[in-house]
PDB file of C-alpha atoms and ligand atoms in Angstrom:
ATOM      1  CA  MET A   1      10.865  24.885   1.608  1.00 39.00           C
ATOM      2  CA  ASN A   2      10.972  24.406   5.305  1.00 42.00           C
ATOM      3  CA  SER A   3      10.186  20.749   5.393  1.00 42.00           C
ATOM      4  CA  LYS A   4      13.154  19.645   3.318  1.00 43.00           C
ATOM      5  CA  ASN A   5      15.407  18.843   6.229  1.00 56.00           C
ATOM      6  CA  TYR A   6      12.762  16.461   7.492  1.00 74.00           C
ATOM      7  CA  THR A   7      12.430  14.355   4.379  1.00 85.00           C
ATOM      8  CA  HIS A   8      14.328  11.089   4.773  1.00 93.00           C
ATOM      9  CA  ALA A   9      12.646   8.736   2.360  1.00 96.00           C
ATOM     10  CA  ILE A  10       9.832   8.790  -0.177  1.00 97.00           C
ATOM     11  CA  MET A  11       7.138   6.115  -0.212  1.00 97.00           C
ATOM     12  CA  PHE A  12       5.474   5.028  -3.445  1.00 97.00           C
ATOM     13  CA  HIS A  13       2.536   2.699  -4.137  1.00 95.00           C
ATOM     14  CA  HIS A  14       0.586   2.688  -7.441  1.00 95.00           C
ATOM     15  CA  PHE A  15       1.742   3.565 -10.946  1.00 97.00           C
ATOM     16  CA  HIS A  16      -0.271   3.593 -14.164  1.00 97.00           C
ATOM     17  CA  GLY A  17       0.638   3.015 -17.796  1.00 97.00           C
ATOM     18  CA  LEU A  18       1.861  -0.032 -19.758  1.00 95.00           C
ATOM     19  CA  GLY A  19      -1.515  -1.690 -19.216  1.00 93.00           C
ATOM     20  CA  HIS A  20      -1.871  -0.709 -15.572  1.00 95.00           C
ATOM     21  CA  PRO A  21      -5.053   1.315 -15.018  1.00 91.00           C
ATOM     22  CA  GLN A  22      -5.129   4.700 -13.332  1.00 90.00           C
ATOM     23  CA  VAL A  23      -6.235   4.293  -9.712  1.00 85.00           C
ATOM     24  CA  GLN A  24      -6.608   6.807  -6.924  1.00 79.00           C
ATOM     25  CA  GLY A  25      -3.208   8.352  -6.235  1.00 86.00           C
ATOM     26  CA  SER A  26      -1.380   6.533  -9.056  1.00 93.00           C
ATOM     27  CA  ILE A  27       1.254   8.318 -11.138  1.00 96.00           C
ATOM     28  CA  SER A  28       2.614   7.678 -14.633  1.00 97.00           C
ATOM     29  CA  GLY A  29       6.221   6.996 -15.562  1.00 97.00           C
ATOM     30  CA  VAL A  30       6.490  10.562 -16.883  1.00 97.00           C
ATOM     31  CA  GLU A  31       5.166  12.013 -13.628  1.00 97.00           C
ATOM     32  CA  PHE A  32       7.601   9.805 -11.753  1.00 98.00           C
ATOM     33  CA  GLU A  33      10.482  11.210 -13.813  1.00 98.00           C
ATOM     34  CA  GLU A  34       9.297  14.773 -13.143  1.00 98.00           C
ATOM     35  CA  MET A  35       9.151  13.973  -9.465  1.00 98.00           C
ATOM     36  CA  LEU A  36      12.677  12.582  -9.497  1.00 98.00           C
ATOM     37  CA  ASP A  37      13.894  15.758 -11.242  1.00 98.00           C
ATOM     38  CA  TRP A  38      12.146  17.896  -8.656  1.00 97.00           C
ATOM     39  CA  LEU A  39      13.554  15.818  -5.799  1.00 97.00           C
ATOM     40  CA  SER A  40      17.075  15.839  -7.279  1.00 97.00           C
ATOM     41  CA  SER A  41      17.084  19.631  -7.373  1.00 96.00           C
ATOM     42  CA  ARG A  42      16.449  19.737  -3.622  1.00 95.00           C
ATOM     43  CA  PHE A  43      17.852  16.523  -2.213  1.00 96.00           C
ATOM     44  CA  THR A  44      20.489  13.908  -2.905  1.00 97.00           C
ATOM     45  CA  ILE A  45      18.742  10.688  -3.883  1.00 98.00           C
ATOM     46  CA  LEU A  46      20.960   7.912  -2.535  1.00 98.00           C
ATOM     47  CA  SER A  47      20.774   4.338  -3.694  1.00 98.00           C
ATOM     48  CA  ALA A  48      19.318   2.071  -1.026  1.00 98.00           C
ATOM     49  CA  PRO A  49      22.583   0.273  -0.112  1.00 98.00           C
ATOM     50  CA  VAL A  50      24.411   3.608   0.232  1.00 98.00           C
ATOM     51  CA  TYR A  51      21.587   5.052   2.301  1.00 98.00           C
ATOM     52  CA  LEU A  52      21.685   2.049   4.618  1.00 98.00           C
ATOM     53  CA  GLU A  53      25.465   2.267   5.083  1.00 98.00           C
ATOM     54  CA  LYS A  54      25.299   5.975   5.872  1.00 97.00           C
ATOM     55  CA  LEU A  55      22.386   5.426   8.263  1.00 96.00           C
ATOM     56  CA  LYS A  56      24.365   2.800  10.160  1.00 97.00           C
ATOM     57  CA  LYS A  57      27.434   5.048  10.299  1.00 97.00           C
ATOM     58  CA  GLU A  58      25.256   8.008  11.298  1.00 94.00           C
ATOM     59  CA  SER A  59      26.725   9.930   8.401  1.00 95.00           C
ATOM     60  CA  LEU A  60      23.519  10.844   6.539  1.00 95.00           C
ATOM     61  CA  ARG A  61      23.368  14.480   5.572  1.00 94.00           C
ATOM     62  CA  PRO A  62      20.061  16.359   6.052  1.00 92.00           C
ATOM     63  CA  THR A  63      19.453  16.378   2.308  1.00 94.00           C
ATOM     64  CA  ASP A  64      20.113  12.648   1.762  1.00 96.00           C
ATOM     65  CA  ILE A  65      17.001  10.694   0.864  1.00 97.00           C
ATOM     66  CA  CYS A  66      16.104   7.265  -0.548  1.00 98.00           C
ATOM     67  CA  LEU A  67      13.165   5.865  -2.490  1.00 98.00           C
ATOM     68  CA  SER A  68      10.925   3.036  -1.338  1.00 98.00           C
ATOM     69  CA  PHE A  69       8.074   1.021  -2.837  1.00 98.00           C
ATOM     70  CA  ASP A  70       5.538  -0.892  -0.742  1.00 97.00           C
ATOM     71  CA  ASP A  71       3.293  -3.893  -1.360  1.00 96.00           C
ATOM     72  CA  ALA A  72       5.109  -5.671  -4.245  1.00 97.00           C
ATOM     73  CA  LEU A  73       2.810  -4.181  -6.887  1.00 97.00           C
ATOM     74  CA  LEU A  74       3.526  -5.286 -10.448  1.00 97.00           C
ATOM     75  CA  CYS A  75       3.029  -1.716 -11.734  1.00 97.00           C
ATOM     76  CA  GLN A  76       6.138  -0.767  -9.729  1.00 98.00           C
ATOM     77  CA  ALA A  77       8.248  -3.442 -11.420  1.00 97.00           C
ATOM     78  CA  GLU A  78       6.942  -2.517 -14.877  1.00 97.00           C
ATOM     79  CA  VAL A  79       6.589   1.291 -14.723  1.00 98.00           C
ATOM     80  CA  ALA A  80       8.837   2.612 -11.960  1.00 98.00           C
ATOM     81  CA  VAL A  81      11.773   0.214 -12.235  1.00 98.00           C
ATOM     82  CA  THR A  82      12.306   1.136 -15.901  1.00 95.00           C
ATOM     83  CA  VAL A  83      12.835   4.732 -14.774  1.00 97.00           C
ATOM     84  CA  LEU A  84      15.041   3.698 -11.839  1.00 98.00           C
ATOM     85  CA  ASN A  85      17.238   1.570 -14.105  1.00 95.00           C
ATOM     86  CA  LYS A  86      17.582   4.392 -16.610  1.00 95.00           C
ATOM     87  CA  ARG A  87      18.799   6.670 -13.823  1.00 96.00           C
ATOM     88  CA  ASN A  88      20.793   3.979 -12.096  1.00 97.00           C
ATOM     89  CA  ILE A  89      18.990   4.407  -8.778  1.00 98.00           C
ATOM     90  CA  GLN A  90      18.566   1.409  -6.478  1.00 98.00           C
ATOM     91  CA  ALA A  91      15.575   1.574  -4.165  1.00 98.00           C
ATOM     92  CA  PHE A  92      13.936  -0.329  -1.325  1.00 98.00           C
ATOM     93  CA  PHE A  93      11.068  -2.688  -2.187  1.00 98.00           C
ATOM     94  CA  PHE A  94       8.930  -3.946   0.674  1.00 98.00           C
ATOM     95  CA  VAL A  95       7.119  -7.168  -0.035  1.00 98.00           C
ATOM     96  CA  TYR A  96       4.282  -8.813   1.860  1.00 97.00           C
ATOM     97  CA  SER A  97       4.228 -12.482   1.003  1.00 97.00           C
ATOM     98  CA  SER A  98       0.580 -13.576   0.852  1.00 96.00           C
ATOM     99  CA  PRO A  99      -0.227 -12.443  -2.730  1.00 95.00           C
ATOM    100  CA  LEU A 100       3.003 -14.059  -3.986  1.00 95.00           C
ATOM    101  CA  VAL A 101       2.073 -17.392  -2.452  1.00 94.00           C
ATOM    102  CA  GLY A 102      -1.452 -17.438  -3.867  1.00 90.00           C
ATOM    103  CA  LYS A 103      -3.453 -15.590  -1.189  1.00 90.00           C
ATOM    104  CA  PRO A 104      -4.216 -12.205  -2.709  1.00 89.00           C
ATOM    105  CA  ASP A 105      -5.355  -9.291  -0.580  1.00 87.00           C
ATOM    106  CA  PRO A 106      -9.097  -8.755  -1.236  1.00 89.00           C
ATOM    107  CA  LEU A 107      -8.920  -4.975  -0.780  1.00 86.00           C
ATOM    108  CA  GLU A 108      -6.464  -4.618  -3.642  1.00 88.00           C
ATOM    109  CA  ILE A 109      -8.550  -7.013  -5.778  1.00 93.00           C
ATOM    110  CA  TYR A 110     -11.744  -5.011  -5.093  1.00 93.00           C
ATOM    111  CA  ARG A 111     -10.038  -1.781  -6.030  1.00 89.00           C
ATOM    112  CA  TYR A 112      -8.861  -3.325  -9.303  1.00 91.00           C
ATOM    113  CA  PHE A 113     -12.335  -4.759 -10.035  1.00 95.00           C
ATOM    114  CA  ARG A 114     -13.973  -1.350  -9.477  1.00 92.00           C
ATOM    115  CA  THR A 115     -11.423   0.331 -11.718  1.00 89.00           C
ATOM    116  CA  VAL A 116     -11.477  -2.003 -14.692  1.00 91.00           C
ATOM    117  CA  GLU A 117     -15.142  -3.092 -14.789  1.00 94.00           C
ATOM    118  CA  PHE A 118     -16.969   0.199 -14.194  1.00 94.00           C
ATOM    119  CA  SER A 119     -16.805   3.484 -16.050  1.00 91.00           C
ATOM    120  CA  ASP A 120     -17.145   5.419 -12.808  1.00 90.00           C
ATOM    121  CA  ILE A 121     -17.616   4.847  -9.111  1.00 90.00           C
ATOM    122  CA  GLY A 122     -21.334   5.747  -9.294  1.00 94.00           C
ATOM    123  CA  GLN A 123     -21.986   2.852 -11.633  1.00 96.00           C
ATOM    124  CA  PHE A 124     -20.185   0.540  -9.232  1.00 96.00           C
ATOM    125  CA  TYR A 125     -22.218   1.805  -6.258  1.00 96.00           C
ATOM    126  CA  ASN A 126     -25.512   1.205  -8.102  1.00 96.00           C
ATOM    127  CA  GLU A 127     -24.555  -2.393  -8.805  1.00 97.00           C
ATOM    128  CA  PHE A 128     -23.248  -2.918  -5.288  1.00 97.00           C
ATOM    129  CA  PHE A 129     -26.432  -1.530  -3.669  1.00 97.00           C
ATOM    130  CA  LYS A 130     -28.611  -3.713  -5.914  1.00 96.00           C
ATOM    131  CA  GLU A 131     -26.600  -6.818  -5.079  1.00 96.00           C
ATOM    132  CA  ALA A 132     -26.530  -6.102  -1.335  1.00 97.00           C
ATOM    133  CA  GLU A 133     -30.262  -5.415  -1.199  1.00 96.00           C
ATOM    134  CA  GLY A 134     -30.974  -8.611  -3.068  1.00 95.00           C
ATOM    135  CA  LEU A 135     -29.021 -10.569  -0.461  1.00 95.00           C
ATOM    136  CA  TYR A 136     -29.700  -8.704   2.778  1.00 96.00           C
ATOM    137  CA  ASP A 137     -33.025  -7.055   2.104  1.00 94.00           C
ATOM    138  CA  GLU A 138     -34.218  -6.939   5.733  1.00 94.00           C
ATOM    139  CA  SER A 139     -31.101  -5.595   7.414  1.00 94.00           C
ATOM    140  CA  ILE A 140     -30.698  -2.962   4.716  1.00 95.00           C
ATOM    141  CA  PHE A 141     -34.317  -1.917   5.057  1.00 95.00           C
ATOM    142  CA  ALA A 142     -33.782  -1.521   8.816  1.00 95.00           C
ATOM    143  CA  ALA A 143     -30.525   0.385   8.189  1.00 95.00           C
ATOM    144  CA  LYS A 144     -32.345   2.846   5.939  1.00 95.00           C
ATOM    145  CA  GLN A 145     -34.712   3.698   8.806  1.00 94.00           C
ATOM    146  CA  SER A 146     -31.920   4.510  11.252  1.00 93.00           C
ATOM    147  CA  TYR A 147     -29.403   6.050   8.830  1.00 96.00           C
ATOM    148  CA  ASP A 148     -28.842   9.780   9.213  1.00 94.00           C
ATOM    149  CA  SER A 149     -26.985  11.050   6.163  1.00 92.00           C
ATOM    150  CA  THR A 150     -26.358  14.541   7.581  1.00 92.00           C
ATOM    151  CA  SER A 151     -24.417  13.364  10.626  1.00 92.00           C
ATOM    152  CA  TYR A 152     -22.734  10.239   9.202  1.00 93.00           C
ATOM    153  CA  LEU A 153     -19.114  10.984   8.207  1.00 89.00           C
ATOM    154  CA  SER A 154     -19.869  14.697   8.402  1.00 87.00           C
ATOM    155  CA  ALA A 155     -16.156  15.300   9.020  1.00 83.00           C
ATOM    156  CA  PHE A 156     -15.547  14.327   5.378  1.00 81.00           C
ATOM    157  CA  PRO A 157     -17.505  16.911   3.389  1.00 83.00           C
ATOM    158  CA  PHE A 158     -16.004  15.686   0.123  1.00 81.00           C
ATOM    159  CA  TYR A 159     -17.903  12.378   0.350  1.00 87.00           C
ATOM    160  CA  SER A 160     -20.942  12.157  -1.917  1.00 91.00           C
ATOM    161  CA  GLU A 161     -24.248  10.692  -0.659  1.00 94.00           C
ATOM    162  CA  SER A 162     -23.386   7.409  -2.383  1.00 94.00           C
ATOM    163  CA  ASP A 163     -19.859   7.391  -0.891  1.00 92.00           C
ATOM    164  CA  LYS A 164     -21.373   7.684   2.569  1.00 94.00           C
ATOM    165  CA  TRP A 165     -24.137   5.139   2.079  1.00 96.00           C
ATOM    166  CA  PHE A 166     -21.622   2.651   0.660  1.00 95.00           C
ATOM    167  CA  ARG A 167     -19.349   3.112   3.680  1.00 92.00           C
ATOM    168  CA  TYR A 168     -22.303   2.858   6.061  1.00 94.00           C
ATOM    169  CA  LEU A 169     -23.359  -0.436   4.529  1.00 94.00           C
ATOM    170  CA  ARG A 170     -19.812  -1.790   4.400  1.00 92.00           C
ATOM    171  CA  ASP A 171     -18.709  -0.710   7.876  1.00 87.00           C
ATOM    172  CA  GLN A 172     -21.896  -0.562   9.955  1.00 90.00           C
ATOM    173  CA  VAL A 173     -24.474  -2.882   8.405  1.00 93.00           C
ATOM    174  CA  LEU A 174     -22.697  -5.768   6.700  1.00 93.00           C
ATOM    175  CA  ASP A 175     -19.874  -7.452   8.592  1.00 86.00           C
ATOM    176  CA  LYS A 176     -16.669  -8.317   6.741  1.00 86.00           C
ATOM    177  CA  GLU A 177     -17.960 -11.732   5.773  1.00 92.00           C
ATOM    178  CA  LYS A 178     -21.158 -10.347   4.257  1.00 95.00           C
ATOM    179  CA  TYR A 179     -19.325  -7.542   2.532  1.00 95.00           C
ATOM    180  CA  ASP A 180     -16.906 -10.050   0.988  1.00 94.00           C
ATOM    181  CA  PHE A 181     -19.879 -12.179  -0.046  1.00 97.00           C
ATOM    182  CA  VAL A 182     -21.555  -9.278  -1.851  1.00 97.00           C
ATOM    183  CA  MET A 183     -18.283  -8.388  -3.598  1.00 97.00           C
ATOM    184  CA  ASN A 184     -17.696 -11.980  -4.645  1.00 96.00           C
ATOM    185  CA  ARG A 185     -21.226 -12.277  -6.054  1.00 97.00           C
ATOM    186  CA  LEU A 186     -20.709  -9.072  -7.988  1.00 97.00           C
ATOM    187  CA  MET A 187     -17.359 -10.232  -9.346  1.00 97.00           C
ATOM    188  CA  ASP A 188     -18.928 -13.536 -10.410  1.00 97.00           C
ATOM    189  CA  ARG A 189     -21.716 -11.662 -12.156  1.00 96.00           C
ATOM    190  CA  TYR A 190     -19.139  -9.729 -14.158  1.00 96.00           C
ATOM    191  CA  ARG A 191     -17.164 -12.937 -14.807  1.00 97.00           C
ATOM    192  CA  PHE A 192     -14.239 -11.159 -13.222  1.00 96.00           C
ATOM    193  CA  ASN A 193     -11.293 -13.526 -12.923  1.00 94.00           C
ATOM    194  CA  GLN A 194      -9.684 -12.877  -9.537  1.00 92.00           C
ATOM    195  CA  LYS A 195      -6.783 -15.198 -10.204  1.00 91.00           C
ATOM    196  CA  GLU A 196      -5.915 -13.469 -13.438  1.00 92.00           C
ATOM    197  CA  ALA A 197      -6.335 -10.058 -11.766  1.00 93.00           C
ATOM    198  CA  SER A 198      -3.879 -11.005  -9.077  1.00 93.00           C
ATOM    199  CA  THR A 199      -1.211 -11.834 -11.669  1.00 93.00           C
ATOM    200  CA  LYS A 200      -1.671  -8.305 -13.041  1.00 94.00           C
ATOM    201  CA  LEU A 201      -1.605  -6.686  -9.622  1.00 95.00           C
ATOM    202  CA  TRP A 202       1.349  -8.230  -7.861  1.00 97.00           C
ATOM    203  CA  MET A 203       4.898  -9.170  -8.683  1.00 97.00           C
ATOM    204  CA  ASN A 204       5.892 -12.823  -8.468  1.00 97.00           C
ATOM    205  CA  ASP A 205       8.993 -14.426  -6.987  1.00 98.00           C
ATOM    206  CA  ASP A 206      10.950 -13.912 -10.243  1.00 98.00           C
ATOM    207  CA  HIS A 207      10.291 -10.185 -10.187  1.00 98.00           C
ATOM    208  CA  ILE A 208      11.613  -9.769  -6.671  1.00 98.00           C
ATOM    209  CA  ARG A 209      14.629 -11.962  -7.403  1.00 98.00           C
ATOM    210  CA  ARG A 210      15.448  -9.751 -10.399  1.00 98.00           C
ATOM    211  CA  LEU A 211      15.039  -6.607  -8.305  1.00 98.00           C
ATOM    212  CA  SER A 212      17.518  -7.952  -5.802  1.00 98.00           C
ATOM    213  CA  GLU A 213      19.951  -8.990  -8.553  1.00 97.00           C
ATOM    214  CA  ALA A 214      19.775  -5.453  -9.950  1.00 96.00           C
ATOM    215  CA  GLY A 215      20.973  -4.081  -6.609  1.00 97.00           C
ATOM    216  CA  HIS A 216      17.629  -3.020  -5.126  1.00 98.00           C
ATOM    217  CA  ILE A 217      17.038  -3.968  -1.504  1.00 98.00           C
ATOM    218  CA  VAL A 218      14.009  -6.221  -1.051  1.00 98.00           C
ATOM    219  CA  GLY A 219      12.695  -6.166   2.487  1.00 98.00           C
ATOM    220  CA  LEU A 220       9.936  -7.353   4.809  1.00 98.00           C
ATOM    221  CA  HIS A 221       6.406  -5.950   4.965  1.00 98.00           C
ATOM    222  CA  SER A 222       4.776  -8.788   7.015  1.00 98.00           C
ATOM    223  CA  TYR A 223       3.132 -11.926   5.629  1.00 97.00           C
ATOM    224  CA  SER A 224      -0.525 -10.928   5.272  1.00 94.00           C
ATOM    225  CA  HIS A 225      -0.362  -7.147   5.749  1.00 93.00           C
ATOM    226  CA  PRO A 226      -2.489  -6.809   8.910  1.00 90.00           C
ATOM    227  CA  THR A 227      -3.873  -3.278   9.149  1.00 85.00           C
ATOM    228  CA  MET A 228      -3.141  -3.113  12.888  1.00 89.00           C
ATOM    229  CA  ILE A 229      -0.241  -5.471  13.519  1.00 95.00           C
ATOM    230  CA  HIS A 230       0.597  -3.725  16.812  1.00 94.00           C
ATOM    231  CA  LYS A 231      -2.732  -4.954  18.235  1.00 93.00           C
ATOM    232  CA  LEU A 232      -1.853  -8.614  17.615  1.00 96.00           C
ATOM    233  CA  SER A 233      -0.176 -10.711  20.316  1.00 97.00           C
ATOM    234  CA  LYS A 234       3.597 -10.818  20.204  1.00 97.00           C
ATOM    235  CA  GLU A 235       3.404 -14.435  18.997  1.00 98.00           C
ATOM    236  CA  ARG A 236       1.121 -13.522  16.087  1.00 97.00           C
ATOM    237  CA  GLN A 237       3.354 -10.584  15.190  1.00 98.00           C
ATOM    238  CA  ALA A 238       6.380 -12.890  15.215  1.00 98.00           C
ATOM    239  CA  GLU A 239       4.526 -15.402  12.991  1.00 98.00           C
ATOM    240  CA  GLU A 240       3.780 -12.629  10.496  1.00 98.00           C
ATOM    241  CA  TYR A 241       7.409 -11.558  10.231  1.00 98.00           C
ATOM    242  CA  VAL A 242       8.956 -15.038  10.425  1.00 98.00           C
ATOM    243  CA  ALA A 243       6.754 -16.339   7.570  1.00 98.00           C
ATOM    244  CA  ASN A 244       7.576 -13.238   5.520  1.00 98.00           C
ATOM    245  CA  PHE A 245      11.292 -13.598   6.347  1.00 98.00           C
ATOM    246  CA  GLU A 246      11.343 -17.272   5.354  1.00 98.00           C
ATOM    247  CA  HIS A 247       9.553 -16.625   2.071  1.00 98.00           C
ATOM    248  CA  LEU A 248      11.866 -13.768   1.085  1.00 98.00           C
ATOM    249  CA  SER A 249      15.099 -15.434   2.172  1.00 98.00           C
ATOM    250  CA  SER A 250      14.259 -18.567   0.171  1.00 98.00           C
ATOM    251  CA  VAL A 251      13.499 -16.501  -2.954  1.00 98.00           C
ATOM    252  CA  LEU A 252      16.430 -14.084  -2.601  1.00 98.00           C
ATOM    253  CA  GLY A 253      19.013 -16.548  -1.348  1.00 98.00           C
ATOM    254  CA  HIS A 254      19.982 -14.236   1.502  1.00 98.00           C
ATOM    255  CA  ASN A 255      18.397 -12.878   4.661  1.00 98.00           C
ATOM    256  CA  PRO A 256      16.373  -9.665   4.382  1.00 98.00           C
ATOM    257  CA  ILE A 257      17.878  -6.745   6.316  1.00 98.00           C
ATOM    258  CA  ALA A 258      15.279  -4.031   5.688  1.00 98.00           C
ATOM    259  CA  MET A 259      11.556  -3.614   6.273  1.00 98.00           C
ATOM    260  CA  SER A 260       8.648  -1.184   6.306  1.00 98.00           C
ATOM    261  CA  HIS A 261       5.775  -1.290   8.777  1.00 97.00           C
ATOM    262  CA  PRO A 262       2.451  -2.322   7.150  1.00 94.00           C
ATOM    263  CA  CYS A 263      -0.016   0.586   7.476  1.00 90.00           C
ATOM    264  CA  GLY A 264       2.748   2.269   9.446  1.00 92.00           C
ATOM    265  CA  ASN A 265       1.824   0.329  12.589  1.00 94.00           C
ATOM    266  CA  TYR A 266       4.184  -1.207  15.126  1.00 97.00           C
ATOM    267  CA  GLY A 267       4.829  -1.389  18.847  1.00 96.00           C
ATOM    268  CA  ASP A 268       7.817  -2.064  21.105  1.00 97.00           C
ATOM    269  CA  GLU A 269       7.226  -5.799  20.708  1.00 97.00           C
ATOM    270  CA  THR A 270       7.333  -5.476  16.933  1.00 98.00           C
ATOM    271  CA  LEU A 271      10.661  -3.632  17.064  1.00 98.00           C
ATOM    272  CA  ASP A 272      12.020  -6.278  19.406  1.00 98.00           C
ATOM    273  CA  ILE A 273      11.066  -9.077  16.972  1.00 98.00           C
ATOM    274  CA  LEU A 274      12.651  -7.239  14.037  1.00 98.00           C
ATOM    275  CA  LYS A 275      15.852  -6.491  15.936  1.00 98.00           C
ATOM    276  CA  LYS A 276      16.258 -10.169  16.810  1.00 98.00           C
ATOM    277  CA  MET A 277      15.818 -11.062  13.131  1.00 97.00           C
ATOM    278  CA  GLY A 278      18.769  -8.866  12.269  1.00 98.00           C
ATOM    279  CA  ILE A 279      16.754  -6.178  10.499  1.00 98.00           C
ATOM    280  CA  GLU A 280      18.968  -3.123  10.100  1.00 98.00           C
ATOM    281  CA  VAL A 281      16.522  -0.533   8.817  1.00 98.00           C
ATOM    282  CA  GLY A 282      12.755  -0.092   9.161  1.00 98.00           C
ATOM    283  CA  PHE A 283      10.525   2.601   7.690  1.00 97.00           C
ATOM    284  CA  ARG A 284       7.420   4.286   9.043  1.00 95.00           C
ATOM    285  CA  ARG A 285       4.550   5.224   6.816  1.00 90.00           C
ATOM    286  CA  ASP A 286       4.279   8.884   7.611  1.00 81.00           C
ATOM    287  CA  SER A 287       6.405  11.884   8.341  1.00 74.00           C
ATOM    288  CA  SER A 288       4.556  13.061  11.454  1.00 77.00           C
ATOM    289  CA  VAL A 289       7.781  12.300  13.317  1.00 79.00           C
ATOM    290  CA  THR A 290      10.353  14.509  11.676  1.00 80.00           C
ATOM    291  CA  SER A 291      13.614  12.950  12.829  1.00 82.00           C
ATOM    292  CA  ILE A 292      15.006   9.415  12.788  1.00 85.00           C
ATOM    293  CA  THR A 293      14.375   8.210  16.362  1.00 87.00           C
ATOM    294  CA  SER A 294      15.749   4.727  15.691  1.00 94.00           C
ATOM    295  CA  ASN A 295      16.975   2.850  12.632  1.00 97.00           C
ATOM    296  CA  LEU A 296      13.743   0.811  12.669  1.00 97.00           C
ATOM    297  CA  GLU A 297      11.583   3.961  12.603  1.00 96.00           C
ATOM    298  CA  VAL A 298      12.788   6.055   9.665  1.00 96.00           C
ATOM    299  CA  PRO A 299       9.977   8.472   8.648  1.00 94.00           C
ATOM    300  CA  ARG A 300       8.795   8.519   5.049  1.00 95.00           C
ATOM    301  CA  GLU A 301       6.992  11.108   2.984  1.00 93.00           C
ATOM    302  CA  ASP A 302       4.094   9.864   0.864  1.00 92.00           C
ATOM    303  CA  HIS A 303       4.655  10.632  -2.830  1.00 94.00           C
ATOM    304  CA  ALA A 304       1.249  12.390  -2.847  1.00 90.00           C
ATOM    305  CA  ASN A 305       2.678  15.046  -0.513  1.00 90.00           C
ATOM    306  CA  ILE A 306       5.628  15.547  -2.854  1.00 93.00           C
ATOM    307  CA  LEU A 307       3.180  16.002  -5.760  1.00 92.00           C
ATOM    308  CA  ARG A 308       1.356  18.638  -3.722  1.00 90.00           C
ATOM    309  CA  GLN A 309       4.609  20.470  -2.957  1.00 92.00           C
ATOM    310  CA  MET A 310       5.575  20.355  -6.644  1.00 94.00           C
ATOM    311  CA  LYS A 311       2.350  22.154  -7.557  1.00 91.00           C
ATOM    312  CA  GLN A 312       2.865  24.966  -5.050  1.00 86.00           C
TER     313      GLN A 312
HETATM  314 ZN1   ZN B 401       1.654  -1.791   2.634  1.00 72.45          ZN
END
């Protein structure tokens, strides 16, 4: 196990069980426990506050790691936290504010809709294609003439024909507005309640307050989770983090001191903003950088990579 000296933190997203559906990459509470056992036999899992103290004092040992959870997903509070409490491990939870203040992220909603309303992805594609053709008949007809299925996304051989055609329509033919329109029509057709879905997808202010009271560290993850925050102007980046900071500090009753970079993206300006806010630790999304270059750039290993290593 060569890579073990390079693991600093583990990043988790979706969990299933207790009413939360299985989605791509999700793990159950039992799998989470197995993973913690596997990790404990190789590393020392530190509680978040201890990890932060040792990071600041530069006294982390190569085998010290911490656990972190992004995106304020309710499945984390209901599936993972039960396990954490049982083992008395405090973790980092990174919260983006928009879903908690009534502006849910459409991508997460779409994923949930696909999962709960359709028996498989093929059935979803059929309905999506029908709906899109009904609305944008002419542009889709034209797209069919120019579409070359052998060359499109040929770098991803695991994509089916429908996977590719769906992505072509979504990314090349329909713009975001039209794509959202098709999805909304489809959700209406299925009488899918987006508001209700969002209460099942995300934590609310009470959940994050309870996490903090239980000793977990709740930190920033931007306001609206831009996919490429480093491409925004410095002012827009500051707005994202200030709004997130204000929301969390009012709920928690203290200032956040930790954060993770949404989609792993940041630039020098971002780090400057975070430093001025008094943020003491920030996490990357990947482990392509193997050492901690600054306290605002701690690499993390995706839990999917840990699962892969466990199976080896
Ligand atoms: Zn995120």
